[in-house]
PDB file of C-alpha atoms in Angstrom:
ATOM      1  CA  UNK A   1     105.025 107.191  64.743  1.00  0.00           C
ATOM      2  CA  UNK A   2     101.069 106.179  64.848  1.00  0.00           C
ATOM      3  CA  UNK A   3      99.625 105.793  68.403  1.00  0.00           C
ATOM      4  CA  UNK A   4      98.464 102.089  67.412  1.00  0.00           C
ATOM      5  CA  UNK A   5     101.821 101.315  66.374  1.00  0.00           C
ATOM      6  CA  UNK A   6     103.433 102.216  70.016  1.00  0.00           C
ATOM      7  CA  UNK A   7     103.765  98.680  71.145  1.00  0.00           C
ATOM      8  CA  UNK A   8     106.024  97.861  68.367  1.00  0.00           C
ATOM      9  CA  UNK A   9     108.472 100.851  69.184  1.00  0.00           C
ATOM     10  CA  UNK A  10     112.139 100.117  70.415  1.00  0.00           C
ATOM     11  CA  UNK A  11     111.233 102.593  73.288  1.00  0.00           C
ATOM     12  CA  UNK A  12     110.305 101.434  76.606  1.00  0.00           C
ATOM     13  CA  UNK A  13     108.059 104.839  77.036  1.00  0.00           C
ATOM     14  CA  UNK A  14     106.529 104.437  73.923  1.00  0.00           C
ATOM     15  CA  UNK A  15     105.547 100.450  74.884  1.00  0.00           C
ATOM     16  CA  UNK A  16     104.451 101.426  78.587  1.00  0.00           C
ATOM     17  CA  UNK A  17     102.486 104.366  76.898  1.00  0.00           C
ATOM     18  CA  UNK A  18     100.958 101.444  74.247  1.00  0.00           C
ATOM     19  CA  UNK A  19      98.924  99.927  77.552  1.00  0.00           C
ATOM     20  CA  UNK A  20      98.560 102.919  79.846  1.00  0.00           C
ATOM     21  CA  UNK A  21      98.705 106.209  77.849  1.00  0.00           C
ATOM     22  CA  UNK A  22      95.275 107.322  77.777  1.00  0.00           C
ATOM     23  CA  UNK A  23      93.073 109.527  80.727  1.00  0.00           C
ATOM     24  CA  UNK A  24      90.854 106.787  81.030  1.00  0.00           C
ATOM     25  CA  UNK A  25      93.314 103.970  81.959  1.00  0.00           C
ATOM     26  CA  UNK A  26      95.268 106.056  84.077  1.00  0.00           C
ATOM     27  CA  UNK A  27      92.519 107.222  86.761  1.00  0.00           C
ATOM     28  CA  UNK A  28      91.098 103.647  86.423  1.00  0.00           C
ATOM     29  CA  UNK A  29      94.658 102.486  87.847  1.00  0.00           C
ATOM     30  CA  UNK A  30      94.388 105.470  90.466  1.00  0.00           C
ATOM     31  CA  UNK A  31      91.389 103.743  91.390  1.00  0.00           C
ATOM     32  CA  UNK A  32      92.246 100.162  91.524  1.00  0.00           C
ATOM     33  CA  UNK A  33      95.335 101.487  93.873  1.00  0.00           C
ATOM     34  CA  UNK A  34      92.162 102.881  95.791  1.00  0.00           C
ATOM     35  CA  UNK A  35      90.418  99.417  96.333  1.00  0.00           C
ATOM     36  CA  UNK A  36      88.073  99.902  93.315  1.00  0.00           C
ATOM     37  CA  UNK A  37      87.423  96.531  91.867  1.00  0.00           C
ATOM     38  CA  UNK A  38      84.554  95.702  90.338  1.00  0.00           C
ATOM     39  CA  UNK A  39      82.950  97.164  86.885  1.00  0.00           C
ATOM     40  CA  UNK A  40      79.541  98.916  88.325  1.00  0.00           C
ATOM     41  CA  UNK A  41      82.109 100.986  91.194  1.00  0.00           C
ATOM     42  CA  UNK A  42      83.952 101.788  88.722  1.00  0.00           C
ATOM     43  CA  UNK A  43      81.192 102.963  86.120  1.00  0.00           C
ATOM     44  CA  UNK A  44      79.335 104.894  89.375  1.00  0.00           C
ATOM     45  CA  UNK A  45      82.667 106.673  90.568  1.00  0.00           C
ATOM     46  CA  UNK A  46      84.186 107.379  87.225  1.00  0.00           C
ATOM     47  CA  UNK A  47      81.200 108.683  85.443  1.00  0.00           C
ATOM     48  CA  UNK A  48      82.552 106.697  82.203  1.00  0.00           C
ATOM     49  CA  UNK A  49      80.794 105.114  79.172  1.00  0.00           C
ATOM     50  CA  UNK A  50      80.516 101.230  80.035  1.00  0.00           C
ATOM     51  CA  UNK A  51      82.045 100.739  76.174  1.00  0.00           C
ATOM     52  CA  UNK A  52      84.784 102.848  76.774  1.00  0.00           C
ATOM     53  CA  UNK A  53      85.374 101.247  80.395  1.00  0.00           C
ATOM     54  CA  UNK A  54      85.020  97.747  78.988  1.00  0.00           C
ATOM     55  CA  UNK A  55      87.420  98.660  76.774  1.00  0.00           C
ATOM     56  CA  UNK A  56      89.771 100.095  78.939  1.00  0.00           C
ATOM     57  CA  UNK A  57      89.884  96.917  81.639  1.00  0.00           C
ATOM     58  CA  UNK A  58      90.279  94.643  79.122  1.00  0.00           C
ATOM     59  CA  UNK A  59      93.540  96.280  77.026  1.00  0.00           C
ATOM     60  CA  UNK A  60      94.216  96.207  80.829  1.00  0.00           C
ATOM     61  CA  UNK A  61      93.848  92.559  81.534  1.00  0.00           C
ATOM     62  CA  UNK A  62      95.207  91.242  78.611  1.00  0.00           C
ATOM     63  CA  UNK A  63      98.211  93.661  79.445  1.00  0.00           C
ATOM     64  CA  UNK A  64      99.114  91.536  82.218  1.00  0.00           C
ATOM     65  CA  UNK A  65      98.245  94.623  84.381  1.00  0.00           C
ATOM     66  CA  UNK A  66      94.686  93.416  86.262  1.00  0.00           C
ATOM     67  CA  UNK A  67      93.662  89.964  86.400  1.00  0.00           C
ATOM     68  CA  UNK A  68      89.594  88.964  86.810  1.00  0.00           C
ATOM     69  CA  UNK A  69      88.519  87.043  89.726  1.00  0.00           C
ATOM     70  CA  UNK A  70      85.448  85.275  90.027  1.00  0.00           C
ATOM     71  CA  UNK A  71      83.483  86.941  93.345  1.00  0.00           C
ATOM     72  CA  UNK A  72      79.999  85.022  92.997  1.00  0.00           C
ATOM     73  CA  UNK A  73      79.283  82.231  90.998  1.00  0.00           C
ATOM     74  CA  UNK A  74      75.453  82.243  90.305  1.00  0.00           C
ATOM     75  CA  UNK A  75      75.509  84.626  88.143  1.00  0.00           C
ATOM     76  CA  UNK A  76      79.184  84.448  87.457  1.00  0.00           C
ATOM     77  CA  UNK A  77      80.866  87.919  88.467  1.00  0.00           C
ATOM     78  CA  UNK A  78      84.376  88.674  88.359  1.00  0.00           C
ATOM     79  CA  UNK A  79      86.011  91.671  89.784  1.00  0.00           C
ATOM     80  CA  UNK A  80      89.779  93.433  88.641  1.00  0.00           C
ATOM     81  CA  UNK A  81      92.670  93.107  90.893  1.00  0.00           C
ATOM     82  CA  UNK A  82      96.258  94.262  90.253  1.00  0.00           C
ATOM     83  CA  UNK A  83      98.553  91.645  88.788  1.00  0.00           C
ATOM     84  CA  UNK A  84     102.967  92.197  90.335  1.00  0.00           C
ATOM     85  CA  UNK A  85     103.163  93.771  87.041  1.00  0.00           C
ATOM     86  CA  UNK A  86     100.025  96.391  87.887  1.00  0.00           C
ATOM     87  CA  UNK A  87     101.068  96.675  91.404  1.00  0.00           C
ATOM     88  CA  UNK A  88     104.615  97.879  89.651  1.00  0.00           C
ATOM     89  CA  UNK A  89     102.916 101.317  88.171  1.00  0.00           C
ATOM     90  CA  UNK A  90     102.543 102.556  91.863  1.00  0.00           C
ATOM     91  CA  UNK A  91     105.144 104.553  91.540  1.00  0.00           C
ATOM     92  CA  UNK A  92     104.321 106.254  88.491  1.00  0.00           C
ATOM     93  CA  UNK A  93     100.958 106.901  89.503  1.00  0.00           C
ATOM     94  CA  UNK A  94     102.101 108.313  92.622  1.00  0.00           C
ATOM     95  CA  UNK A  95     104.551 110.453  90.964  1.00  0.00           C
ATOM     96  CA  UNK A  96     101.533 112.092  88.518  1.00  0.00           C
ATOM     97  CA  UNK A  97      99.629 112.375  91.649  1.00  0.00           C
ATOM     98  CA  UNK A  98     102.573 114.477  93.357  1.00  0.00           C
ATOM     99  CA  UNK A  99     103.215 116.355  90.256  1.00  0.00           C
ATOM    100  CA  UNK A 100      99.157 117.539  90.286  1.00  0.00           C
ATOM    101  CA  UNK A 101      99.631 117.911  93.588  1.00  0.00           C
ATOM    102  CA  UNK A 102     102.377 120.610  93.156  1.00  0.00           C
ATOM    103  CA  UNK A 103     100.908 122.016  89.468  1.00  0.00           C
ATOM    104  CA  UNK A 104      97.770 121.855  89.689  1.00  0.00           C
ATOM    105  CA  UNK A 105      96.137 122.251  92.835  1.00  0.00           C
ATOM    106  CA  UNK A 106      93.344 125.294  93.406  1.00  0.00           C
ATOM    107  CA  UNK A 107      93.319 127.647  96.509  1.00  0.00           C
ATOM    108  CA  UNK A 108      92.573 124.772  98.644  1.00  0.00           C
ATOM    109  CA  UNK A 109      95.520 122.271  98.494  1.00  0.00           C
ATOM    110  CA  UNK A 110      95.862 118.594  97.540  1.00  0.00           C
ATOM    111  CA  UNK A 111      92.682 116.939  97.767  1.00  0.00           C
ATOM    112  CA  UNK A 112      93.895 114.200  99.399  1.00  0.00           C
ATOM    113  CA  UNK A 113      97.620 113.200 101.329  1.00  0.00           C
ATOM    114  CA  UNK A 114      99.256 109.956 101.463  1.00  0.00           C
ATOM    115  CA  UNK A 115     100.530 108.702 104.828  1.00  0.00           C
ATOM    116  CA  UNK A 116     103.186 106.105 105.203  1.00  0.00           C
ATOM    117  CA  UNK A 117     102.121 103.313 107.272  1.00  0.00           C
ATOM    118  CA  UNK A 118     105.498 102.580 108.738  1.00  0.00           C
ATOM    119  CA  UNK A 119     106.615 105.943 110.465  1.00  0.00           C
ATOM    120  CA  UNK A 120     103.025 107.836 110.480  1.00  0.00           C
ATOM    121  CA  UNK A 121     104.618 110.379 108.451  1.00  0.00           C
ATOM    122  CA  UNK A 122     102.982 112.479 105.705  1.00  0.00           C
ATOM    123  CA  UNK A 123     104.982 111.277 102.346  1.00  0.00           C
ATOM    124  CA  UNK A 124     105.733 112.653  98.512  1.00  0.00           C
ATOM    125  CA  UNK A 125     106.808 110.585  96.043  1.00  0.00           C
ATOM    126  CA  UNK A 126     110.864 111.005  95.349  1.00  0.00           C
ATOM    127  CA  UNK A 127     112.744 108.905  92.955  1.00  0.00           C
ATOM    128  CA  UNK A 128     115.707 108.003  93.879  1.00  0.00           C
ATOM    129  CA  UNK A 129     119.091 105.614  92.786  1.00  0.00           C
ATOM    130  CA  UNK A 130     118.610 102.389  93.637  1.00  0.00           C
ATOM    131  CA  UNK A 131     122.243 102.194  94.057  1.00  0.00           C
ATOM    132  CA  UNK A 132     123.363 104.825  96.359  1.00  0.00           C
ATOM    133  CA  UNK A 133     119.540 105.955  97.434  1.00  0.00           C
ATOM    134  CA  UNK A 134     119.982 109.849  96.886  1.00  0.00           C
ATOM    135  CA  UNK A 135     117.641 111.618  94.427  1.00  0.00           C
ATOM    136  CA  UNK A 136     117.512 111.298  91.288  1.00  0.00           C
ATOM    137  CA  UNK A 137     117.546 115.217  89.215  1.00  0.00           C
ATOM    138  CA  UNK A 138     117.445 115.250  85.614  1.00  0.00           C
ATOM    139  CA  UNK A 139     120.557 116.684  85.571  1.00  0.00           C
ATOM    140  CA  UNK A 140     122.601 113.869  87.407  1.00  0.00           C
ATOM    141  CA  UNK A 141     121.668 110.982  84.983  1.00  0.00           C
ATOM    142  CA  UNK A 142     123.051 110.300  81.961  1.00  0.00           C
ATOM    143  CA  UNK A 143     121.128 108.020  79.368  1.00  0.00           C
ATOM    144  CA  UNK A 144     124.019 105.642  77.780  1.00  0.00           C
ATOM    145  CA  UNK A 145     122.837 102.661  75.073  1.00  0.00           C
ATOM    146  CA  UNK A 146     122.443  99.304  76.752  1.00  0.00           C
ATOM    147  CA  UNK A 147     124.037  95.825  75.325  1.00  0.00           C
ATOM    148  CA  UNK A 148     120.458  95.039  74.005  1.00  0.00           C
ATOM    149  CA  UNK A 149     120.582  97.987  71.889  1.00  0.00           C
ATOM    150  CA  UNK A 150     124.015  98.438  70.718  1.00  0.00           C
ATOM    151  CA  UNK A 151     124.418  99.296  67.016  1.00  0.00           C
ATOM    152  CA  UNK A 152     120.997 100.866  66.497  1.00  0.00           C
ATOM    153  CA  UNK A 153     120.652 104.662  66.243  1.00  0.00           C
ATOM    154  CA  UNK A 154     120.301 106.329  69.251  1.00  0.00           C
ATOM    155  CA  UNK A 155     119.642 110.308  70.356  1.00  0.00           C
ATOM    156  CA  UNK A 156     122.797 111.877  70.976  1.00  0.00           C
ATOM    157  CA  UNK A 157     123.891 111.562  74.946  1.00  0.00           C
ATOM    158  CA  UNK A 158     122.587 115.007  76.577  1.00  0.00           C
ATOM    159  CA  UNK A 159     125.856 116.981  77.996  1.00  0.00           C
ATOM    160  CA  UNK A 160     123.590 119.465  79.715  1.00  0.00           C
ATOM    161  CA  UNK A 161     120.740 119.146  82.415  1.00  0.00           C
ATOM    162  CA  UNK A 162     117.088 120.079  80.797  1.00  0.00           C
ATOM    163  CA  UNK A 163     116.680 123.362  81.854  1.00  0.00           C
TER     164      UNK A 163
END
C-alpha cells in the first residue's frame, strides 16, 4: 500500500489517515479545537514552514474538515473554522491527547487538563458503546464484515483480546 494511494483503500483507517495522518495536520486540528483560526497564529504558535502549513489547511479544507471565512474584506482575509465533519475528530484528538497524557508525560504531569463544563469536573477521554454506554476494551469487541462489504476478503475475526 503507497501512502498517496490511502484514500482509495477499502479501509476506513486507511481513508481517515489519507486527510489527517501526518504530525502537521494533527496539532493544527489540536489547535483549531484551541480557537486558532487564522494562518499568521497558526505560523507564530506552530513554528511551521508557511509551504508546508499552506499545504496542510488546504488538504484540510478541501477535506471537508475546515471551511475559510472571509474576516475583513479590504484586503480580503479569510480565517479556518471547523466544518460538523472537523468538529467530529474531537474525539480522536482527545483520545491522542489522553494517551500522551498517560505515555508520555515528564516528571511534571500533563501540561494541560480538560474540564467539563457541565459538572466542573476534571475529565479523560473514555470510549464507550453507544448502545449500552459501558467502556469499550479491546477485548469486548468483535470486528464482524458489514453488508457493504460482504464477499470481499477480510482479516480473520480475532478470538482473543490483543494482549
Amino acid at each position: 500500500m503507497r501512502w498517496e494511494e490511502l484514500d482509495q483503500q477499502p479501509c476506513s483507517l486507511a481513508r481517515t489517515l489519507s486527510v489527517i495522518g501526518d504530525r502537521w495536520t494533527l496539532v493544527i486540528l489540536r489547535d483549531c479545537f484551541l480557537g486558532v483560526r487564522r494562518f499568521d497564529d497558526f505560523e507564530a504558535r506552530l513554528g511551521i514552514t508557511r509551504h508546508i502549513l499552506s499545504d496542510r489547511l488546504k488538504k484540510l479544507h478541501d477535506a471537508g474538515v475546515l471551511e475559510k471565512r472571509p474576516y475583513q474584506e479590504r484586503p480580503r482575509r479569510e480565517e479556518y473554522r471547523l466544518t460538523a465533519k472537523g468538529r467530529d475528530l474531537y474525539p480522536v484528538i482527545l483520545s491522542l491527547v489522553h494517551w500522551g497524557d498517560r505515555h508520555m508525560v515528564d516528571e511534571n504531569g500533563p501540561p494541560v487538563r480538560h474540564r467539563h463544563r457541565n459538572c466542573g469536573c476534571y475529565t479523560r477521554a473514555v470510549l464507550t458503546c453507544s448502545e449500552c454506554g459501558q467502556e469499550l476494551r479491546p477485548q469486548d469487541v468483535e470486528v464482524e464484515e458489514s453488508p457493504a462489504w460482504a464477499g470481499r476478503v477480510m482479516p480473520r475475526k480475532r478470538t482473543r483480546a490483543p494482549e
